[in-house]
Amino acid sequence: MSRMFRRYHRQIAIVLCLPLFLTVLTGMSFTIAHEWLDQNELGAFILKLHTLEILHLEGIYPILNGLGLVGLLITGLSMTGLFRQRSNQNNQG
């Protein structure tokens, strides 16, 4: 089971690497441009990149990013062993 989750985790991570990097980078850039530097036009452009509104994908891109992150969290947490049931031997000894 753990091997299966590792394989899924690796595949999801490879697929999501670029979209998540873009989301993080544009999210930070928007805050810097809009809030710190008061560059509202640049902030608006970065926000369009952040949601991929530029490519008319603003309705699905955040959902896909979110689903991918949920998949990474589930597979990652399953590999930690936090949710494994302990055998009776460990509880008796």
A tleap script that builds the chain and sets N, CA, C and O, in Angstrom:
source leaprc.protein.ff14SB
mol = sequence {
  NMET SER ARG MET PHE ARG ARG TYR HIE ARG
  GLN ILE ALA ILE VAL LEU CYS LEU PRO LEU
  PHE LEU THR VAL LEU THR GLY MET SER PHE
  THR ILE ALA HIE GLU TRP LEU ASP GLN ASN
  GLU LEU GLY ALA PHE ILE LEU LYS LEU HIE
  THR LEU GLU ILE LEU HIE LEU GLU GLY ILE
  TYR PRO ILE LEU ASN GLY LEU GLY LEU VAL
  GLY LEU LEU ILE THR GLY LEU SER MET THR
  GLY LEU PHE ARG GLN ARG SER ASN GLN ASN
  ASN GLN CGLY
}
set mol.1.N position { 0.830 -1.198 0.000 }
set mol.1.CA position { 0.000 0.000 0.000 }
set mol.1.C position { 0.874 1.261 0.000 }
set mol.1.O position { 0.605 2.212 -0.735 }
set mol.2.N position { 1.905 1.257 0.820 }
set mol.2.CA position { 2.781 2.423 0.917 }
set mol.2.C position { 3.492 2.687 -0.413 }
set mol.2.O position { 3.684 3.836 -0.809 }
set mol.3.N position { 3.874 1.621 -1.085 }
set mol.3.CA position { 4.546 1.765 -2.374 }
set mol.3.C position { 3.622 2.418 -3.411 }
set mol.3.O position { 4.052 3.230 -4.230 }
set mol.4.N position { 2.340 2.036 -3.348 }
set mol.4.CA position { 1.354 2.613 -4.255 }
set mol.4.C position { 1.208 4.115 -3.998 }
set mol.4.O position { 1.165 4.908 -4.939 }
set mol.5.N position { 1.131 4.505 -2.711 }
set mol.5.CA position { 0.999 5.919 -2.382 }
set mol.5.C position { 2.242 6.698 -2.784 }
set mol.5.O position { 2.137 7.842 -3.227 }
set mol.6.N position { 3.414 6.095 -2.635 }
set mol.6.CA position { 4.645 6.767 -3.078 }
set mol.6.C position { 4.613 7.031 -4.573 }
set mol.6.O position { 4.989 8.109 -5.033 }
set mol.7.N position { 4.158 6.034 -5.331 }
set mol.7.CA position { 4.092 6.195 -6.783 }
set mol.7.C position { 3.108 7.295 -7.159 }
set mol.7.O position { 3.413 8.143 -7.997 }
set mol.8.N position { 1.927 7.284 -6.544 }
set mol.8.CA position { 0.939 8.332 -6.818 }
set mol.8.C position { 1.462 9.700 -6.408 }
set mol.8.O position { 1.300 10.680 -7.135 }
set mol.9.N position { 2.089 9.758 -5.243 }
set mol.9.CA position { 2.619 11.032 -4.748 }
set mol.9.C position { 3.648 11.597 -5.726 }
set mol.9.O position { 3.624 12.785 -6.047 }
set mol.10.N position { 4.541 10.744 -6.189 }
set mol.10.CA position { 5.575 11.172 -7.140 }
set mol.10.C position { 4.945 11.661 -8.447 }
set mol.10.O position { 5.358 12.690 -8.982 }
set mol.11.N position { 3.965 10.946 -8.958 }
set mol.11.CA position { 3.315 11.340 -10.211 }
set mol.11.C position { 2.567 12.663 -10.058 }
set mol.11.O position { 2.651 13.531 -10.927 }
set mol.12.N position { 1.839 12.813 -8.957 }
set mol.12.CA position { 1.093 14.058 -8.727 }
set mol.12.C position { 2.069 15.222 -8.587 }
set mol.12.O position { 1.835 16.302 -9.129 }
set mol.13.N position { 3.164 15.001 -7.858 }
set mol.13.CA position { 4.149 16.066 -7.654 }
set mol.13.C position { 4.764 16.517 -8.976 }
set mol.13.O position { 4.981 17.711 -9.183 }
set mol.14.N position { 5.042 15.589 -9.853 }
set mol.14.CA position { 5.625 15.940 -11.153 }
set mol.14.C position { 4.640 16.766 -11.973 }
set mol.14.O position { 5.020 17.768 -12.579 }
set mol.15.N position { 3.384 16.350 -11.993 }
set mol.15.CA position { 2.357 17.061 -12.762 }
set mol.15.C position { 2.106 18.458 -12.197 }
set mol.15.O position { 1.913 19.408 -12.955 }
set mol.16.N position { 2.109 18.584 -10.869 }
set mol.16.CA position { 1.752 19.854 -10.235 }
set mol.16.C position { 2.923 20.802 -10.012 }
set mol.16.O position { 2.717 21.937 -9.583 }
set mol.17.N position { 4.118 20.371 -10.289 }
set mol.17.CA position { 5.283 21.199 -10.014 }
set mol.17.C position { 5.168 22.591 -10.638 }
set mol.17.O position { 5.290 23.591 -9.931 }
set mol.18.N position { 4.943 22.668 -11.909 }
set mol.18.CA position { 4.869 23.967 -12.594 }
set mol.18.C position { 3.629 24.782 -12.195 }
set mol.18.O position { 3.767 25.967 -11.892 }
set mol.19.N position { 2.427 24.193 -12.183 }
set mol.19.CA position { 1.265 24.995 -11.771 }
set mol.19.C position { 1.374 25.528 -10.348 }
set mol.19.O position { 1.011 26.676 -10.093 }
set mol.20.N position { 1.865 24.723 -9.426 }
set mol.20.CA position { 1.979 25.194 -8.050 }
set mol.20.C position { 3.070 26.250 -7.907 }
set mol.20.O position { 2.921 27.204 -7.144 }
set mol.21.N position { 4.162 26.078 -8.639 }
set mol.21.CA position { 5.210 27.090 -8.619 }
set mol.21.C position { 4.672 28.418 -9.144 }
set mol.21.O position { 4.936 29.471 -8.565 }
set mol.22.N position { 3.922 28.367 -10.235 }
set mol.22.CA position { 3.319 29.577 -10.793 }
set mol.22.C position { 2.359 30.220 -9.789 }
set mol.22.O position { 2.359 31.441 -9.628 }
set mol.23.N position { 1.550 29.416 -9.120 }
set mol.23.CA position { 0.593 29.932 -8.156 }
set mol.23.C position { 1.299 30.603 -6.980 }
set mol.23.O position { 0.909 31.694 -6.565 }
set mol.24.N position { 2.313 29.972 -6.452 }
set mol.24.CA position { 3.044 30.546 -5.316 }
set mol.24.C position { 3.771 31.819 -5.732 }
set mol.24.O position { 3.699 32.832 -5.036 }
set mol.25.N position { 4.462 31.773 -6.852 }
set mol.25.CA position { 5.232 32.928 -7.309 }
set mol.25.C position { 4.334 34.128 -7.607 }
set mol.25.O position { 4.653 35.252 -7.218 }
set mol.26.N position { 3.221 33.899 -8.292 }
set mol.26.CA position { 2.328 35.016 -8.610 }
set mol.26.C position { 1.577 35.506 -7.380 }
set mol.26.O position { 1.266 36.692 -7.277 }
set mol.27.N position { 1.285 34.608 -6.449 }
set mol.27.CA position { 0.628 35.027 -5.209 }
set mol.27.C position { 1.515 35.963 -4.404 }
set mol.27.O position { 1.048 36.979 -3.889 }
set mol.28.N position { 2.783 35.624 -4.297 }
set mol.28.CA position { 3.727 36.498 -3.583 }
set mol.28.C position { 3.954 37.793 -4.358 }
set mol.28.O position { 4.016 38.871 -3.768 }
set mol.29.N position { 4.076 37.684 -5.669 }
set mol.29.CA position { 4.330 38.865 -6.506 }
set mol.29.C position { 3.170 39.850 -6.457 }
set mol.29.O position { 3.377 41.064 -6.436 }
set mol.30.N position { 1.950 39.324 -6.438 }
set mol.30.CA position { 0.785 40.202 -6.349 }
set mol.30.C position { 0.818 41.019 -5.064 }
set mol.30.O position { 0.583 42.227 -5.085 }
set mol.31.N position { 1.107 40.367 -3.960 }
set mol.31.CA position { 1.160 41.072 -2.683 }
set mol.31.C position { 2.233 42.153 -2.702 }
set mol.31.O position { 2.002 43.267 -2.231 }
set mol.32.N position { 3.387 41.834 -3.237 }
set mol.32.CA position { 4.478 42.818 -3.305 }
set mol.32.C position { 4.095 43.982 -4.205 }
set mol.32.O position { 4.247 45.141 -3.820 }
set mol.33.N position { 3.597 43.681 -5.407 }
set mol.33.CA position { 3.261 44.739 -6.368 }
set mol.33.C position { 2.084 45.585 -5.889 }
set mol.33.O position { 2.151 46.814 -5.930 }
set mol.34.N position { 1.037 44.961 -5.449 }
set mol.34.CA position { -0.197 45.670 -5.110 }
set mol.34.C position { -0.126 46.347 -3.738 }
set mol.34.O position { -0.439 47.531 -3.610 }
set mol.35.N position { 0.280 45.604 -2.731 }
set mol.35.CA position { 0.237 46.123 -1.364 }
set mol.35.C position { 1.473 46.943 -0.989 }
set mol.35.O position { 1.350 48.007 -0.382 }
set mol.36.N position { 2.644 46.461 -1.343 }
set mol.36.CA position { 3.869 47.127 -0.907 }
set mol.36.C position { 4.283 48.253 -1.837 }
set mol.36.O position { 4.670 49.330 -1.383 }
set mol.37.N position { 4.202 48.005 -3.155 }
set mol.37.CA position { 4.700 48.981 -4.118 }
set mol.37.C position { 3.599 49.851 -4.711 }
set mol.37.O position { 3.888 50.778 -5.467 }
set mol.38.N position { 2.346 49.566 -4.382 }
set mol.38.CA position { 1.199 50.316 -4.881 }
set mol.38.C position { 1.176 50.382 -6.412 }
set mol.38.O position { 0.868 51.419 -7.000 }
set mol.39.N position { 1.506 49.258 -7.036 }
set mol.39.CA position { 1.488 49.135 -8.496 }
set mol.39.C position { 0.231 48.363 -8.886 }
set mol.39.O position { 0.273 47.149 -9.088 }
set mol.40.N position { -0.880 49.076 -8.988 }
set mol.40.CA position { -2.170 48.408 -9.189 }
set mol.40.C position { -2.299 47.743 -10.552 }
set mol.40.O position { -2.877 46.661 -10.647 }
set mol.41.N position { -1.777 48.359 -11.608 }
set mol.41.CA position { -1.854 47.737 -12.938 }
set mol.41.C position { -1.043 46.461 -12.993 }
set mol.41.O position { -1.502 45.445 -13.516 }
set mol.42.N position { 0.170 46.514 -12.451 }
set mol.42.CA position { 1.007 45.313 -12.410 }
set mol.42.C position { 0.337 44.241 -11.553 }
set mol.42.O position { 0.352 43.061 -11.902 }
set mol.43.N position { -0.249 44.658 -10.430 }
set mol.43.CA position { -0.960 43.718 -9.566 }
set mol.43.C position { -2.118 43.047 -10.280 }
set mol.43.O position { -2.341 41.848 -10.117 }
set mol.44.N position { -2.852 43.809 -11.067 }
set mol.44.CA position { -3.981 43.244 -11.820 }
set mol.44.C position { -3.492 42.223 -12.850 }
set mol.44.O position { -4.114 41.177 -13.033 }
set mol.45.N position { -2.382 42.526 -13.519 }
set mol.45.CA position { -1.813 41.591 -14.497 }
set mol.45.C position { -1.347 40.314 -13.803 }
set mol.45.O position { -1.598 39.211 -14.289 }
set mol.46.N position { -0.675 40.464 -12.679 }
set mol.46.CA position { -0.182 39.294 -11.946 }
set mol.46.C position { -1.350 38.445 -11.459 }
set mol.46.O position { -1.268 37.216 -11.463 }
set mol.47.N position { -2.429 39.088 -11.041 }
set mol.47.CA position { -3.610 38.347 -10.599 }
set mol.47.C position { -4.220 37.548 -11.753 }
set mol.47.O position { -4.702 36.434 -11.549 }
set mol.48.N position { -4.201 38.111 -12.957 }
set mol.48.CA position { -4.688 37.367 -14.126 }
set mol.48.C position { -3.805 36.163 -14.415 }
set mol.48.O position { -4.298 35.121 -14.847 }
set mol.49.N position { -2.506 36.296 -14.181 }
set mol.49.CA position { -1.597 35.151 -14.316 }
set mol.49.C position { -1.875 34.119 -13.213 }
set mol.49.O position { -1.871 32.911 -13.449 }
set mol.50.N position { -2.111 34.628 -12.025 }
set mol.50.CA position { -2.319 33.771 -10.857 }
set mol.50.C position { -3.499 32.822 -11.055 }
set mol.50.O position { -3.423 31.657 -10.665 }
set mol.51.N position { -4.565 33.292 -11.644 }
set mol.51.CA position { -5.753 32.462 -11.870 }
set mol.51.C position { -5.823 31.898 -13.287 }
set mol.51.O position { -6.763 31.184 -13.634 }
set mol.52.N position { -4.822 32.224 -14.098 }
set mol.52.CA position { -4.774 31.867 -15.526 }
set mol.52.C position { -5.958 32.431 -16.294 }
set mol.52.O position { -6.411 31.844 -17.277 }
set mol.53.N position { -6.454 33.576 -15.837 }
set mol.53.CA position { -7.520 34.277 -16.556 }
set mol.53.C position { -7.035 34.670 -17.948 }
set mol.53.O position { -7.831 34.782 -18.880 }
set mol.54.N position { -5.744 34.874 -18.084 }
set mol.54.CA position { -5.148 35.225 -19.387 }
set mol.54.C position { -5.485 34.164 -20.431 }
set mol.54.O position { -5.698 34.483 -21.600 }
set mol.55.N position { -5.531 32.906 -20.008 }
set mol.55.CA position { -5.838 31.797 -20.924 }
set mol.55.C position { -7.290 31.338 -20.800 }
set mol.55.O position { -7.657 30.280 -21.311 }
set mol.56.N position { -8.114 32.137 -20.119 }
set mol.56.CA position { -9.533 31.837 -19.900 }
set mol.56.C position { -9.733 30.521 -19.148 }
set mol.56.O position { -10.668 29.770 -19.427 }
set mol.57.N position { -8.839 30.252 -18.187 }
set mol.57.CA position { -8.936 29.037 -17.379 }
set mol.57.C position { -9.245 29.339 -15.920 }
set mol.57.O position { -9.073 28.480 -15.055 }
set mol.58.N position { -9.706 30.569 -15.643 }
set mol.58.CA position { -9.935 30.974 -14.260 }
set mol.58.C position { -11.027 30.166 -13.571 }
set mol.58.O position { -11.076 30.125 -12.342 }
set mol.59.N position { -11.896 29.530 -14.333 }
set mol.59.CA position { -12.966 28.737 -13.743 }
set mol.59.C position { -12.533 27.349 -13.319 }
set mol.59.O position { -13.191 26.726 -12.486 }
set mol.60.N position { -11.435 26.852 -13.874 }
set mol.60.CA position { -11.032 25.476 -13.576 }
set mol.60.C position { -9.643 25.372 -12.948 }
set mol.60.O position { -9.378 24.429 -12.202 }
set mol.61.N position { -8.763 26.316 -13.234 }
set mol.61.CA position { -7.377 26.239 -12.757 }
set mol.61.C position { -7.279 26.174 -11.234 }
set mol.61.O position { -6.563 25.312 -10.724 }
set mol.62.N position { -7.961 27.039 -10.480 }
set mol.62.CA position { -7.871 26.935 -9.018 }
set mol.62.C position { -8.420 25.609 -8.479 }
set mol.62.O position { -7.908 25.082 -7.491 }
set mol.63.N position { -9.455 25.073 -9.121 }
set mol.63.CA position { -10.026 23.790 -8.694 }
set mol.63.C position { -9.015 22.669 -8.922 }
set mol.63.O position { -8.821 21.820 -8.051 }
set mol.64.N position { -8.372 22.664 -10.088 }
set mol.64.CA position { -7.382 21.625 -10.381 }
set mol.64.C position { -6.187 21.718 -9.433 }
set mol.64.O position { -5.685 20.700 -8.957 }
set mol.65.N position { -5.737 22.934 -9.163 }
set mol.65.CA position { -4.650 23.128 -8.204 }
set mol.65.C position { -5.058 22.589 -6.835 }
set mol.65.O position { -4.285 21.886 -6.185 }
set mol.66.N position { -6.259 22.917 -6.405 }
set mol.66.CA position { -6.749 22.460 -5.105 }
set mol.66.C position { -6.866 20.951 -5.024 }
set mol.66.O position { -6.463 20.347 -4.030 }
set mol.67.N position { -7.414 20.339 -6.063 }
set mol.67.CA position { -7.534 18.881 -6.083 }
set mol.67.C position { -6.167 18.220 -6.065 }
set mol.67.O position { -5.966 17.208 -5.394 }
set mol.68.N position { -5.234 18.794 -6.801 }
set mol.68.CA position { -3.873 18.265 -6.801 }
set mol.68.C position { -3.228 18.360 -5.430 }
set mol.68.O position { -2.560 17.426 -4.987 }
set mol.69.N position { -3.425 19.488 -4.757 }
set mol.69.CA position { -2.871 19.639 -3.407 }
set mol.69.C position { -3.504 18.672 -2.425 }
set mol.69.O position { -2.813 18.122 -1.567 }
set mol.70.N position { -4.807 18.456 -2.538 }
set mol.70.CA position { -5.467 17.483 -1.670 }
set mol.70.C position { -4.878 16.093 -1.915 }
set mol.70.O position { -4.636 15.340 -0.972 }
set mol.71.N position { -4.651 15.762 -3.180 }
set mol.71.CA position { -4.023 14.478 -3.501 }
set mol.71.C position { -2.633 14.357 -2.902 }
set mol.71.O position { -2.278 13.307 -2.367 }
set mol.72.N position { -1.840 15.426 -2.986 }
set mol.72.CA position { -0.503 15.402 -2.395 }
set mol.72.C position { -0.570 15.253 -0.877 }
set mol.72.O position { 0.227 14.525 -0.286 }
set mol.73.N position { -1.518 15.942 -0.248 }
set mol.73.CA position { -1.667 15.841 1.205 }
set mol.73.C position { -2.066 14.429 1.629 }
set mol.73.O position { -1.511 13.878 2.579 }
set mol.74.N position { -3.022 13.856 0.924 }
set mol.74.CA position { -3.490 12.512 1.281 }
set mol.74.C position { -2.374 11.489 1.107 }
set mol.74.O position { -2.116 10.688 2.005 }
set mol.75.N position { -1.715 11.514 -0.045 }
set mol.75.CA position { -0.646 10.533 -0.279 }
set mol.75.C position { 0.541 10.790 0.642 }
set mol.75.O position { 1.164 9.846 1.127 }
set mol.76.N position { 0.856 12.053 0.885 }
set mol.76.CA position { 1.972 12.375 1.772 }
set mol.76.C position { 1.705 11.953 3.207 }
set mol.76.O position { 2.566 11.355 3.853 }
set mol.77.N position { 0.515 12.263 3.708 }
set mol.77.CA position { 0.169 11.869 5.080 }
set mol.77.C position { 0.099 10.350 5.226 }
set mol.77.O position { 0.474 9.810 6.267 }
set mol.78.N position { -0.369 9.672 4.209 }
set mol.78.CA position { -0.461 8.216 4.298 }
set mol.78.C position { 0.926 7.592 4.391 }
set mol.78.O position { 1.090 6.532 4.996 }
set mol.79.N position { 1.915 8.234 3.803 }
set mol.79.CA position { 3.276 7.693 3.847 }
set mol.79.C position { 3.966 7.949 5.184 }
set mol.79.O position { 4.983 7.316 5.469 }
set mol.80.N position { 3.450 8.852 6.009 }
set mol.80.CA position { 4.077 9.139 7.288 }
set mol.80.C position { 3.863 8.031 8.304 }
set mol.80.O position { 4.641 7.895 9.249 }
set mol.81.N position { 2.822 7.243 8.119 }
set mol.81.CA position { 2.522 6.177 9.064 }
set mol.81.C position { 1.703 6.630 10.250 }
set mol.81.O position { 1.474 5.841 11.167 }
set mol.82.N position { 1.261 7.853 10.267 }
set mol.82.CA position { 0.477 8.373 11.389 }
set mol.82.C position { -0.858 7.655 11.566 }
set mol.82.O position { -1.384 7.579 12.676 }
set mol.83.N position { -1.397 7.135 10.483 }
set mol.83.CA position { -2.727 6.551 10.529 }
set mol.83.C position { -2.715 5.031 10.458 }
set mol.83.O position { -3.763 4.412 10.273 }
set mol.84.N position { -1.556 4.431 10.600 }
set mol.84.CA position { -1.478 2.971 10.576 }
set mol.84.C position { -1.954 2.411 11.900 }
set mol.84.O position { -1.700 2.970 12.967 }
set mol.85.N position { -2.646 1.302 11.804 }
set mol.85.CA position { -3.082 0.633 13.027 }
set mol.85.C position { -1.918 -0.172 13.572 }
set mol.85.O position { -1.198 -0.840 12.830 }
set mol.86.N position { -1.748 -0.097 14.879 }
set mol.86.CA position { -0.668 -0.850 15.498 }
set mol.86.C position { -1.121 -2.289 15.716 }
set mol.86.O position { -2.299 -2.554 15.954 }
set mol.87.N position { -0.185 -3.196 15.633 }
set mol.87.CA position { -0.537 -4.602 15.847 }
set mol.87.C position { -0.715 -4.852 17.346 }
set mol.87.O position { -0.272 -4.053 18.171 }
set mol.88.N position { -1.358 -5.955 17.687 }
set mol.88.CA position { -1.607 -6.302 19.085 }
set mol.88.C position { -0.315 -6.565 19.834 }
set mol.88.O position { -0.264 -6.348 21.045 }
set mol.89.N position { 0.729 -7.023 19.161 }
set mol.89.CA position { 2.009 -7.292 19.808 }
set mol.89.C position { 2.606 -6.029 20.399 }
set mol.89.O position { 3.156 -6.057 21.500 }
set mol.90.N position { 2.501 -4.904 19.666 }
set mol.90.CA position { 3.053 -3.653 20.154 }
set mol.90.C position { 2.281 -3.161 21.382 }
set mol.90.O position { 2.872 -2.552 22.273 }
set mol.91.N position { 0.993 -3.412 21.440 }
set mol.91.CA position { 0.175 -2.936 22.546 }
set mol.91.C position { 0.350 -3.780 23.811 }
set mol.91.O position { 0.161 -3.276 24.918 }
set mol.92.N position { 0.709 -5.062 23.658 }
set mol.92.CA position { 0.842 -5.956 24.811 }
set mol.92.C position { 2.226 -5.874 25.443 }
set mol.92.O position { 2.376 -6.110 26.642 }
set mol.93.N position { 3.222 -5.546 24.658 }
set mol.93.CA position { 4.597 -5.610 25.123 }
set mol.93.C position { 5.021 -4.423 25.819 }
set mol.93.O position { 6.166 -4.346 26.266 }
savepdb mol mol.pdb
quit
